[in-house]
CSV table of C-alpha atoms in Angstrom, one decimal:
chain,number,residue,atom,x,y,z
A,259,MET,CA,87.2,162.2,212.8
A,260,LEU,CA,84.2,163.0,212.9
A,261,PRO,CA,82.0,162.0,216.6
A,262,LEU,CA,79.7,159.7,215.8
A,263,MET,CA,75.8,159.3,217.0
A,264,PRO,CA,72.8,157.0,217.7
A,265,ALA,CA,70.8,156.5,215.3
A,266,PRO,CA,67.3,159.1,215.1
A,267,ARG,CA,65.3,156.6,214.5
A,268,SER,CA,64.8,152.4,213.3
A,269,SER,CA,61.8,150.5,212.6
A,270,ALA,CA,63.7,147.1,214.3
A,271,GLY,CA,66.9,146.4,215.9
A,272,PRO,CA,69.9,144.3,214.0
A,273,VAL,CA,69.1,141.6,211.8
A,274,ARG,CA,68.9,138.6,213.2
A,275,THR,CA,68.1,134.9,211.4
A,276,GLY,CA,67.9,131.4,213.6
A,277,ASN,CA,69.1,130.3,211.8
A,278,GLY,CA,72.5,131.7,211.9
A,279,ARG,CA,73.3,132.1,207.4
A,280,LEU,CA,73.3,135.5,206.7
A,281,ARG,CA,72.6,139.2,208.1
A,282,LEU,CA,72.5,141.4,204.8
A,283,LEU,CA,72.3,144.8,204.8
A,284,GLN,CA,71.3,147.5,202.0
A,285,VAL,CA,71.9,150.1,202.0
A,286,LEU,CA,69.7,153.0,199.3
A,287,GLY,CA,70.2,156.5,198.9
A,288,GLY,CA,67.6,157.0,196.1
A,289,ASP,CA,63.0,156.5,196.6
A,290,GLY,CA,62.2,154.1,195.5
A,291,ARG,CA,61.1,154.3,191.9
A,292,GLY,CA,64.5,153.9,190.1
A,293,GLY,CA,65.5,150.8,188.6
A,294,ALA,CA,68.6,150.4,190.9
A,295,ASP,CA,65.6,150.0,193.9
A,296,GLN,CA,63.5,147.3,192.2
A,297,VAL,CA,66.8,145.9,191.6
A,298,ALA,CA,67.4,145.7,195.6
A,299,LEU,CA,63.5,144.8,196.9
A,300,ALA,CA,64.1,141.7,194.1
A,301,LEU,CA,67.5,140.3,196.1
A,302,ALA,CA,65.6,140.6,198.8
A,303,ASP,CA,62.8,139.0,198.6
A,304,GLY,CA,64.6,136.4,196.9
A,305,LEU,CA,67.1,136.1,199.1
A,306,HIS,CA,64.7,135.9,202.4
A,307,GLU,CA,62.7,133.6,200.5
A,308,ARG,CA,66.0,131.6,201.2
A,309,GLY,CA,65.9,131.7,204.7
A,310,PHE,CA,68.9,134.9,204.7
A,311,ALA,CA,67.8,138.6,206.9
A,312,VAL,CA,68.0,141.5,204.9
A,313,ALA,CA,67.5,144.4,206.1
A,314,PHE,CA,67.6,148.4,204.7
A,315,PHE,CA,69.1,151.5,205.0
A,316,VAL,CA,66.7,154.5,203.9
A,317,PRO,CA,66.1,157.6,203.5
A,318,PRO,CA,62.2,158.6,204.1
A,319,GLY,CA,61.0,158.6,200.3
A,320,PHE,CA,62.3,154.5,199.5
A,321,VAL,CA,59.3,153.5,202.5
A,322,ARG,CA,57.0,156.0,201.2
A,323,HIS,CA,56.9,154.8,197.9
A,324,GLN,CA,57.7,150.8,198.8
A,325,GLY,CA,55.6,150.7,202.5
A,326,GLU,CA,54.1,147.1,201.3
A,327,ARG,CA,57.4,146.2,199.9
A,328,LEU,CA,59.2,146.7,203.1
A,329,ARG,CA,57.2,145.3,205.1
A,330,GLY,CA,58.3,142.5,208.3
A,331,ARG,CA,62.0,143.5,207.3
A,332,ALA,CA,64.8,145.5,209.3
A,333,VAL,CA,64.3,149.3,208.3
A,334,THR,CA,66.9,152.6,209.7
A,335,LEU,CA,65.1,155.8,208.2
A,336,ALA,CA,68.1,158.0,207.5
A,337,GLN,CA,66.9,162.2,207.1
A,338,SER,CA,70.3,162.9,204.8
A,339,PHE,CA,72.9,160.7,203.5
A,340,SER,CA,75.6,163.2,203.8
A,341,PRO,CA,78.9,161.4,204.2
A,342,PHE,CA,79.8,164.4,206.5
A,343,SER,CA,76.6,164.0,208.6
A,344,ALA,CA,77.7,162.9,212.2
A,345,ALA,CA,74.5,162.2,213.1
A,346,THR,CA,73.9,159.7,209.7
A,347,LEU,CA,77.4,157.3,210.3
A,348,GLY,CA,75.8,156.8,213.5
A,349,ALA,CA,72.2,156.0,212.6
A,350,LEU,CA,74.8,153.7,210.2
A,351,ARG,CA,76.8,152.5,212.5
A,352,GLN,CA,73.5,151.5,215.2
A,353,ALA,CA,71.8,149.5,211.2
A,354,ALA,CA,74.9,147.4,210.8
A,355,GLN,CA,75.5,145.9,214.2
A,356,GLY,CA,75.4,142.0,214.1
A,357,VAL,CA,75.0,142.2,209.9
A,358,ASP,CA,77.4,140.3,208.2
A,359,LEU,CA,77.8,141.8,205.0
A,360,VAL,CA,76.5,145.5,203.5
A,361,LEU,CA,75.7,146.1,200.1
A,362,THR,CA,74.9,149.1,197.6
A,363,HIS,CA,73.5,149.6,194.6
A,364,ASP,CA,74.0,153.8,194.1
A,365,SER,CA,75.6,156.8,194.6
A,366,PRO,CA,75.3,158.4,198.1
A,367,ALA,CA,75.1,155.4,199.9
A,368,ARG,CA,78.6,154.1,198.0
A,369,HIS,CA,80.0,157.7,199.3
A,370,LEU,CA,77.7,157.1,202.5
A,371,THR,CA,79.7,153.3,203.3
A,372,LEU,CA,83.2,155.0,202.1
A,373,ALA,CA,83.3,157.7,204.3
A,374,ALA,CA,81.5,155.2,207.5
A,375,LYS,CA,84.3,152.2,206.4
A,376,ALA,CA,86.9,155.3,206.6
A,377,LEU,CA,86.4,156.1,210.1
A,378,GLY,CA,85.5,153.3,211.2
A,379,GLY,CA,82.2,152.9,211.6
A,380,LEU,CA,81.2,150.2,209.2
A,381,GLN,CA,83.0,146.6,210.5
A,382,ALA,CA,81.0,144.1,208.1
A,383,PRO,CA,83.0,143.3,204.6
A,384,LEU,CA,81.4,145.9,201.9
A,385,TRP,CA,80.3,145.5,198.5
A,386,PHE,CA,78.7,147.8,195.8
A,387,MET,CA,76.6,146.5,192.9
A,388,ARG,CA,77.4,148.9,189.9
A,389,HIS,CA,73.6,150.1,187.7
A,390,CYS,CA,75.9,152.9,185.9
A,391,ILE,CA,79.1,152.8,183.2
A,392,MET,CA,82.2,153.8,185.3
A,393,ARG,CA,83.8,156.9,183.8
A,394,PRO,CA,87.8,156.6,183.2
A,395,PRO,CA,90.3,157.4,184.0
A,396,ALA,CA,89.6,156.8,188.2
A,397,LEU,CA,87.3,159.2,190.0
A,398,PRO,CA,89.3,160.9,193.8
A,399,TRP,CA,87.2,157.8,195.6
A,400,ALA,CA,89.0,155.0,193.2
A,401,PRO,CA,91.9,154.5,195.5
A,402,TRP,CA,89.5,154.2,198.8
A,403,GLN,CA,86.9,151.7,196.7
A,404,ARG,CA,90.0,149.9,196.7
A,405,LEU,CA,90.9,149.8,200.3
A,406,TRP,CA,87.6,149.7,201.5
A,407,VAL,CA,86.2,147.5,199.3
A,408,ALA,CA,85.6,143.7,199.4
A,409,HIS,CA,83.6,143.3,195.6
A,410,GLN,CA,82.0,145.2,193.3
A,411,LEU,CA,79.3,143.9,191.3
A,412,ALA,CA,78.3,145.0,187.9
A,413,ALA,CA,74.4,145.0,187.2
A,414,SER,CA,76.2,144.6,183.1
A,415,GLU,CA,79.9,143.7,181.6
A,416,VAL,CA,79.5,146.7,179.9
A,417,ILE,CA,79.6,147.8,183.3
A,418,ALA,CA,81.9,145.5,184.8
A,419,GLU,CA,84.6,146.6,182.1
A,420,SER,CA,84.4,149.8,182.7
A,421,LEU,CA,85.5,149.2,186.6
A,422,ILE,CA,88.0,147.2,185.2
A,423,ALA,CA,89.5,149.9,182.8
A,424,SER,CA,88.5,152.8,185.8
A,425,GLY,CA,91.0,150.2,187.7
A,426,TYR,CA,89.2,147.9,189.9
A,427,PRO,CA,90.9,144.6,190.2
A,428,ALA,CA,89.1,142.2,187.4
A,429,GLN,CA,89.4,139.6,190.7
A,430,ARG,CA,87.1,141.6,192.4
A,431,VAL,CA,84.9,142.3,189.8
A,432,THR,CA,81.5,140.0,189.1
A,433,ARG,CA,79.0,140.6,186.7
A,434,LEU,CA,75.1,140.0,187.7
A,435,TYR,CA,72.9,140.8,185.6
A,436,ALA,CA,70.2,143.5,187.0
A,437,GLY,CA,66.9,141.7,187.0
A,438,ARG,CA,63.4,141.7,188.8
A,439,ASN,CA,60.1,139.8,189.2
A,440,LEU,CA,59.3,139.8,185.6
A,441,SER,CA,55.9,137.2,186.4
A,442,SER,CA,53.5,140.4,186.3
A,443,PHE,CA,54.5,141.5,182.4
A,444,PHE,CA,54.8,137.6,181.5
A,445,THR,CA,50.6,137.5,182.8
A,446,ALA,CA,50.0,141.1,182.1
A,447,ASP,CA,45.6,140.3,182.7
A,448,SER,CA,43.8,141.8,179.7
A,449,PRO,CA,40.6,144.2,181.3
A,450,ALA,CA,43.1,146.1,183.2
A,451,ILE,CA,44.8,146.8,180.3
A,452,SER,CA,41.5,147.9,178.2
A,453,VAL,CA,40.3,149.6,181.6
A,454,LEU,CA,43.5,152.2,182.2
A,455,ARG,CA,43.5,152.4,178.2
A,456,ALA,CA,39.4,153.9,178.7
A,457,ARG,CA,41.4,155.9,181.6
A,458,LEU,CA,43.9,157.1,179.8
A,459,GLY,CA,41.8,158.2,176.5
A,460,LEU,CA,44.2,155.1,174.1
A,461,ASP,CA,40.7,154.0,172.8
A,462,VAL,CA,40.1,156.0,169.7
A,463,HIS,CA,39.1,154.9,166.3
A,464,PRO,CA,41.4,154.8,164.5
A,465,ALA,CA,44.1,154.0,167.5
A,466,PRO,CA,47.1,156.3,167.4
A,467,PHE,CA,50.9,154.7,167.9
A,468,CYS,CA,51.2,154.0,171.0
A,469,VAL,CA,54.5,154.6,172.0
A,470,GLY,CA,55.7,153.8,176.0
A,471,MET,CA,59.3,154.9,177.8
A,472,VAL,CA,60.5,153.8,180.7
A,473,ALA,CA,62.8,156.4,182.1
A,474,ARG,CA,63.3,158.9,185.2
A,475,PHE,CA,63.6,162.4,184.2
A,476,ASP,CA,66.4,164.4,186.2
A,477,ARG,CA,67.0,168.4,185.7
A,478,TRP,CA,70.4,170.1,187.2
A,479,SER,CA,70.8,173.3,187.2
A,480,GLY,CA,71.4,175.6,183.4
A,481,TRP,CA,69.0,172.8,182.8
A,482,HIS,CA,66.6,173.9,179.4
A,483,PRO,CA,64.4,172.3,177.0
A,484,GLU,CA,66.2,172.1,174.0
A,485,VAL,CA,69.5,170.0,176.2
A,486,ALA,CA,71.0,166.2,175.3
A,487,HIS,CA,69.5,164.8,178.2
A,488,PRO,CA,70.7,161.6,179.3
A,489,LYS,CA,68.4,159.3,178.7
A,490,GLY,CA,67.6,161.1,175.2
A,491,PHE,CA,64.4,162.6,175.5
A,492,ASP,CA,65.7,164.4,173.3
A,493,VAL,CA,66.1,162.3,170.5
A,494,LEU,CA,62.4,160.3,171.1
A,495,PHE,CA,61.2,164.3,170.5
A,496,ALA,CA,63.1,164.7,167.5
A,497,ALA,CA,62.4,161.4,166.2
A,498,LEU,CA,57.9,162.5,167.0
A,499,SER,CA,58.4,165.5,165.4
A,500,ARG,CA,59.6,163.2,162.0
A,501,LEU,CA,56.4,161.8,162.2
A,502,ASP,CA,53.2,161.5,159.5
A,503,PHE,CA,50.8,159.5,161.0
A,504,PRO,CA,49.0,160.1,164.9
A,505,TYR,CA,50.5,159.1,167.9
A,506,ARG,CA,51.0,158.6,171.7
A,507,VAL,CA,53.3,159.1,174.0
A,508,LEU,CA,53.8,157.0,177.7
A,509,LEU,CA,55.6,158.4,180.0
A,510,LEU,CA,56.0,156.1,182.7
A,511,GLY,CA,58.6,157.7,185.6
A,512,PRO,CA,58.5,161.2,185.5
A,513,PRO,CA,56.7,162.0,188.6
A,514,ASN,CA,55.9,165.2,189.3
A,515,PRO,CA,53.9,168.0,187.8
A,516,GLU,CA,56.9,170.2,187.4
A,517,ASP,CA,58.6,167.0,185.0
A,518,HIS,CA,55.7,166.8,183.3
A,519,ALA,CA,55.5,170.4,182.4
A,520,ALA,CA,59.1,170.6,181.7
A,521,LEU,CA,59.0,167.7,179.1
A,522,ARG,CA,55.9,169.6,177.6
A,523,ALA,CA,58.0,171.9,176.7
A,524,MET,CA,61.2,169.6,175.9
A,525,ALA,CA,59.1,168.3,173.2
A,526,GLN,CA,57.3,171.6,171.6
A,527,ALA,CA,61.2,172.4,171.3
A,528,HIS,CA,62.3,169.3,169.6
A,529,GLY,CA,58.9,169.2,167.2
A,530,ALA,CA,56.9,167.0,168.8
A,531,ARG,CA,53.4,167.4,169.8
A,532,PRO,CA,53.2,168.1,173.8
A,533,ASP,CA,49.3,167.3,173.7
A,534,TRP,CA,50.5,163.7,173.1
A,535,LEU,CA,52.4,163.6,176.0
A,536,ILE,CA,50.7,160.8,178.5
A,537,PHE,CA,51.5,160.3,182.0
A,538,PRO,CA,50.2,157.9,184.5
A,539,GLY,CA,52.2,159.2,186.8
A,540,PHE,CA,54.4,157.5,189.7
A,541,GLN,CA,53.1,153.3,190.0
A,542,ASN,CA,54.0,150.5,191.9
A,543,ASP,CA,53.4,147.7,189.3
A,544,ILE,CA,53.5,149.1,186.1
A,545,SER,CA,53.4,145.5,184.1
A,546,ALA,CA,49.5,146.9,182.9
A,547,TYR,CA,51.3,149.6,180.9
A,548,TYR,CA,53.0,148.0,178.9
A,549,GLY,CA,50.2,146.0,176.6
A,550,LEU,CA,48.7,149.6,176.1
A,551,MET,CA,52.4,150.2,174.3
A,552,ASP,CA,52.8,149.5,170.4
A,553,VAL,CA,56.7,149.0,171.0
A,554,ASN,CA,59.2,150.7,174.4
A,555,VAL,CA,61.5,153.0,173.6
A,556,LEU,CA,64.7,153.7,175.2
A,557,PRO,CA,67.7,156.1,174.0
A,558,SER,CA,69.5,156.9,176.2
A,559,ARG,CA,73.3,157.7,176.4
A,560,ARG,CA,75.8,155.9,178.4
A,561,GLU,CA,73.4,153.6,179.0
A,562,GLY,CA,74.2,150.2,181.7
A,563,LEU,CA,71.8,147.6,181.0
A,564,GLY,CA,67.8,149.0,181.5
A,565,LEU,CA,66.1,146.9,182.8
A,566,ALA,CA,62.3,149.4,180.6
A,567,LEU,CA,63.8,147.4,177.8
A,568,VAL,CA,63.8,144.0,179.8
A,569,GLU,CA,60.1,144.4,181.5
A,570,GLY,CA,58.8,145.7,178.1
A,571,LEU,CA,60.1,142.5,176.5
A,572,ALA,CA,58.2,139.7,179.9
A,573,ALA,CA,55.2,141.6,178.2
A,574,GLY,CA,55.6,140.5,174.4
A,575,VAL,CA,56.2,144.9,173.2
A,576,PRO,CA,59.5,145.4,170.8
A,577,VAL,CA,62.0,146.9,172.0
A,578,LEU,CA,63.6,149.7,170.2
A,579,GLY,CA,66.8,150.9,171.9
A,580,SER,CA,70.4,153.5,171.2
A,581,GLY,CA,73.5,151.0,171.3
A,582,SER,CA,74.7,152.8,174.4
A,583,GLY,CA,76.5,151.1,176.5
A,584,GLY,CA,74.1,147.6,178.2
A,585,ILE,CA,71.5,147.8,175.7
A,586,ARG,CA,73.7,146.0,173.2
A,587,GLU,CA,73.7,142.9,175.8
A,588,VAL,CA,69.2,143.4,175.7
A,589,ILE,CA,69.0,143.9,172.3
A,590,GLN,CA,69.8,142.0,169.4
A,591,ASP,CA,68.8,142.9,166.7
A,592,GLY,CA,66.6,142.6,164.1
A,593,ARG,CA,65.3,139.2,166.6
A,594,ASN,CA,63.4,141.4,169.3
A,595,GLY,CA,63.6,144.7,168.0
A,596,PHE,CA,66.1,147.0,166.8
A,597,LEU,CA,68.8,148.9,168.2
A,598,PHE,CA,69.8,152.7,166.1
A,599,PRO,CA,73.0,155.1,166.5
A,600,GLU,CA,72.7,156.3,169.7
A,601,GLY,CA,71.2,160.6,169.5
A,602,ASP,CA,70.1,159.8,166.2
A,603,ALA,CA,67.0,160.5,165.7
A,604,VAL,CA,66.6,160.4,161.8
A,605,ALA,CA,67.1,156.8,162.5
A,606,LEU,CA,64.9,155.9,164.9
A,607,ALA,CA,61.8,157.6,163.3
A,608,SER,CA,62.5,155.1,160.6
A,609,LEU,CA,62.3,152.4,162.9
A,610,LEU,CA,59.0,154.0,164.5
A,611,THR,CA,57.7,154.8,160.8
A,612,ARG,CA,58.1,151.1,160.2
A,613,LEU,CA,56.6,149.1,162.9
A,614,ALA,CA,53.5,151.2,162.7
A,615,ARG,CA,53.3,150.2,158.9
A,616,GLU,CA,53.6,146.7,160.0
A,617,PRO,CA,51.8,145.2,162.6
A,618,GLU,CA,53.2,141.5,161.3
A,619,LEU,CA,56.4,142.5,162.3
A,620,ARG,CA,55.7,143.6,165.7
A,621,ARG,CA,54.0,140.9,166.5
A,622,ARG,CA,56.9,138.7,165.5
A,623,LEU,CA,59.8,140.8,167.9
A,624,GLY,CA,57.1,141.1,170.6
A,625,ASP,CA,56.9,136.8,170.3
A,626,GLU,CA,60.2,136.3,169.5
A,627,GLY,CA,61.7,139.1,172.5
A,628,ARG,CA,59.5,137.3,175.4
A,629,ARG,CA,60.0,133.8,174.3
A,630,GLN,CA,63.9,134.9,174.6
A,631,LEU,CA,64.0,136.6,177.1
A,632,GLN,CA,62.7,132.5,179.4
A,633,GLU,CA,66.4,131.7,178.5
A,634,THR,CA,68.2,135.0,179.6
A,635,ALA,CA,69.6,136.3,182.9
A,636,PHE,CA,67.7,138.7,184.0
A,637,ASP,CA,64.7,137.8,186.6
A,638,GLU,CA,65.2,137.4,190.0
A,639,GLY,CA,65.6,134.2,190.6
A,640,ARG,CA,68.7,134.4,188.5
A,641,LEU,CA,69.6,137.6,190.0
A,642,VAL,CA,69.6,135.8,193.7
A,643,GLY,CA,70.9,132.5,192.2
A,644,GLY,CA,74.2,134.7,190.7
A,645,PHE,CA,74.4,136.9,194.0
A,646,MET,CA,75.1,133.3,195.7
A,647,ASP,CA,77.0,132.3,193.5
A,648,CYS,CA,79.6,135.2,194.4
A,649,LEU,CA,78.7,134.2,198.1
A,650,ALA,CA,79.9,131.1,197.7
A,651,ARG,CA,82.8,131.5,196.0
A,652,GLU,CA,84.1,134.7,197.6
A,653,HIS,CA,82.8,133.8,202.0
A,654,PRO,CA,81.8,130.4,201.1
A,655,ALA,CA,81.2,130.5,205.1
A,656,SER,CA,78.6,132.5,204.9
A,657,VAL,CA,76.3,130.7,202.6
A,658,HIS,CA,76.5,126.9,204.9
A,659,GLY,CA,74.9,128.7,207.8
A,660,GLU,CA,78.2,130.6,209.6
A,661,ARG,CA,78.7,133.9,210.2
A,662,MET,CA,81.2,135.5,208.0
A,663,PRO,CA,84.6,136.7,208.7
């Protein structure tokens, strides 16, 4: 057994509340820029408003990008998320002292907390929130998850189904749609949008058709520009190569110049215009950028939900998504946007052409999407309410001011 060592650095001690209610530790291995990170922050904000204490165990990059959102919270920094690091396991054990529940949102956090459970360094109940579709048959960790993970929250119905198909007990799976505070998307400031339009060179005449895509961009060993990408960048670029009118592509998500160069190479390889790609870089508040888009596209393969589509709907932008995974739970085909077959660049090109030529259709889809979104479960309030309902069902004492067992 690895020796457990004290935490290298912590900005606050164990999570405490004066009213004895739930004390939650969220463990995330991301750098604060991903969709799962946004969901974790939204959950923390909503629970804090209800009198619960929420702490974070995160890498330094998370604090670098989300320092303002974390202000006033207990935060423990981990220099590594290796489940084989004694220092990291010790840091997690110290951060989890006195908490009532540990919740993870991504793979590095899941592997670390499972190792801590196995070594006896994590006494509080462990919950996972899944943002990606599981791939059956179950991975080697799955039997241990069934033993050590008290509950699994699935960010969409298709994720819940994949968890159960992988062998996890259905009675310990709850579908809880990923959500975030959407108020800034509903009320984006028109002057701010005008400033961005000028800064990004979109205030030309005639105005080019602006295609938005909000997604992370990952590269791996053996990556090359012709590769089929999980988020479908290749599908978008192949579709754009078929357009016969001026366009610009607003790519929000890829943060680094190296990523921008790789995406320009990918665009060229698939016949799109590399010089028509626009990279604003990482932005904490992206609501005004949606105001620049004529259409919001997510051509992913195996998408868990597609929070970027939800943001587009809130901003009144028509959405196009592959018929992949949870995207079908967001897009009502023909009402708030359109679905196209996964990987089908020809179908996507046809939809882009239609929307470019029919501004009234774009307006109708955007208005209907915004209206429908107010009736669905993708905002922060529904996320927090659903989490509270699950707590009340699984651990009712924690909601009413007593410690969880």
